[in-house]
Tab-separated table of C-alpha atoms in Angstrom:
chain	number	residue	atom	x	y	z
Y	10	MET	CA	0.000	0.000	0.000
Y	11	CYS	CA	1.258	3.469	-0.856
Y	12	ILE	CA	0.456	6.438	1.338
Y	13	GLY	CA	0.666	10.013	0.109
Y	14	ILE	CA	1.631	12.614	2.685
Y	15	PRO	CA	0.280	16.169	2.434
Y	16	MET	CA	2.952	18.838	2.797
Y	17	ARG	CA	3.069	22.619	2.395
Y	18	VAL	CA	5.707	24.338	0.253
Y	19	VAL	CA	7.826	26.760	2.303
Y	20	GLU	CA	10.664	27.402	-0.181
Y	21	ALA	CA	10.305	26.774	-3.883
Y	22	GLY	CA	12.666	26.354	-6.776
Y	23	GLU	CA	12.053	25.299	-10.338
Y	24	PHE	CA	12.568	21.564	-9.790
Y	25	GLU	CA	12.613	21.135	-5.988
Y	26	ALA	CA	10.927	22.596	-2.959
Y	27	ILE	CA	11.407	22.538	0.769
Y	28	CYS	CA	8.106	21.313	2.174
Y	29	GLU	CA	6.862	21.108	5.742
Y	30	ARG	CA	4.507	18.904	7.696
Y	31	HIS	CA	4.124	19.114	11.470
Y	32	GLY	CA	7.304	21.165	11.806
Y	33	GLU	CA	9.515	18.759	9.856
Y	34	ARG	CA	11.026	19.939	6.583
Y	35	HIS	CA	11.901	17.758	3.603
Y	36	ARG	CA	13.273	18.338	0.123
Y	37	VAL	CA	10.654	17.341	-2.457
Y	38	SER	CA	10.985	16.930	-6.222
Y	39	LEU	CA	8.551	19.002	-8.285
Y	40	MET	CA	9.236	17.176	-11.552
Y	41	LEU	CA	5.708	15.690	-11.735
Y	42	VAL	CA	3.754	18.839	-10.798
Y	43	GLY	CA	5.941	21.720	-11.991
Y	44	ALA	CA	7.122	24.737	-10.036
Y	45	GLN	CA	4.855	25.758	-7.139
Y	46	GLU	CA	4.527	28.868	-4.999
Y	47	PRO	CA	5.237	28.865	-1.251
Y	48	GLY	CA	2.059	28.034	0.658
Y	49	THR	CA	0.876	25.489	-1.921
Y	50	HIS	CA	-0.202	22.126	-0.516
Y	51	LEU	CA	1.160	19.034	-2.234
Y	52	LEU	CA	0.513	15.322	-1.954
Y	53	THR	CA	3.958	13.719	-1.695
Y	54	HIS	CA	5.239	10.182	-1.930
Y	55	LEU	CA	8.827	8.980	-1.572
Y	56	GLY	CA	10.283	12.473	-1.944
Y	57	SER	CA	8.223	13.537	-4.964
Y	58	ALA	CA	5.177	15.759	-5.229
Y	59	ILE	CA	2.543	13.758	-7.081
Y	60	ARG	CA	-0.432	16.159	-6.986
Y	61	VAL	CA	-1.328	19.712	-6.001
Y	62	LEU	CA	-3.945	19.804	-3.223
Y	63	GLY	CA	-6.443	22.380	-2.058
Y	64	THR	CA	-6.255	23.464	1.579
Y	65	GLU	CA	-9.361	21.517	2.617
Y	66	GLU	CA	-8.259	18.299	0.927
Y	67	ALA	CA	-4.771	18.559	2.459
Y	68	SER	CA	-6.345	19.026	5.895
Y	69	ALA	CA	-8.695	16.054	5.420
Y	70	ILE	CA	-5.813	13.767	4.393
Y	71	ASP	CA	-3.660	14.995	7.273
Y	72	ASN	CA	-6.521	14.402	9.749
Y	73	ALA	CA	-7.052	10.886	8.389
Y	74	LEU	CA	-3.361	10.005	8.774
Y	75	THR	CA	-3.272	11.461	12.284
Y	76	GLY	CA	-6.504	9.623	13.129
Y	77	LEU	CA	-5.040	6.302	12.047
Y	78	SER	CA	-1.995	6.899	14.230
Y	79	GLU	CA	-4.202	7.827	17.189
Y	80	ALA	CA	-6.358	4.712	16.720
Y	81	VAL	CA	-3.308	2.439	16.572
Y	82	ASP	CA	-2.051	3.989	19.821
Y	83	GLY	CA	-5.456	3.494	21.494
Y	84	ARG	CA	-6.222	7.207	21.797
Y	85	PRO	CA	-9.498	8.940	20.830
Y	86	PHE	CA	-9.609	9.607	17.090
Y	87	GLU	CA	-13.254	10.255	16.233
Y	88	ALA	CA	-12.884	14.054	16.139
Y	89	LEU	CA	-10.411	13.699	13.276
Y	90	PHE	CA	-13.061	11.980	11.143
Y	91	GLU	CA	-15.956	14.379	11.801
Y	92	ASP	CA	-16.579	14.756	8.072
Y	93	LEU	CA	-17.328	11.016	7.890
Y	94	ILE	CA	-19.083	10.543	11.215
Y	95	SER	CA	-21.591	13.355	10.652
Y	96	ARG	CA	-23.010	11.983	7.382
Y	97	GLU	CA	-24.523	8.844	5.961
Y	98	PRO	CA	-22.160	6.640	3.954
Y	99	GLU	CA	-22.504	6.975	0.168
Y	100	LEU	CA	-21.376	4.656	-2.574
Y	101	PRO	CA	-19.221	6.204	-5.258
Y	102	GLU	CA	-21.139	7.031	-8.418
Y	103	HIS	CA	-19.616	4.120	-10.378
Y	104	LEU	CA	-20.902	1.598	-7.802
Y	105	ARG	CA	-24.504	2.831	-7.672
């Protein structure tokens, strides 16, 4: 299974950026998404940006990853999945 990590660009170059998540900074390749401005949220995997994210989507992914970690450690995690808990489950369009 591959997991994409949302990160925010803090310093940008043409082919690489310094990105941050939870206070940790990493060098990320921009070869798949092109140059990005500081403040842009990216989905990263193995040191490469694979997709540009909106702020809300980046937050939802980050909450889900944090929620999984909390659940594994036996801590409360429900608040991190409020967007799922507060609505009825829906099948994706292609499965209806």
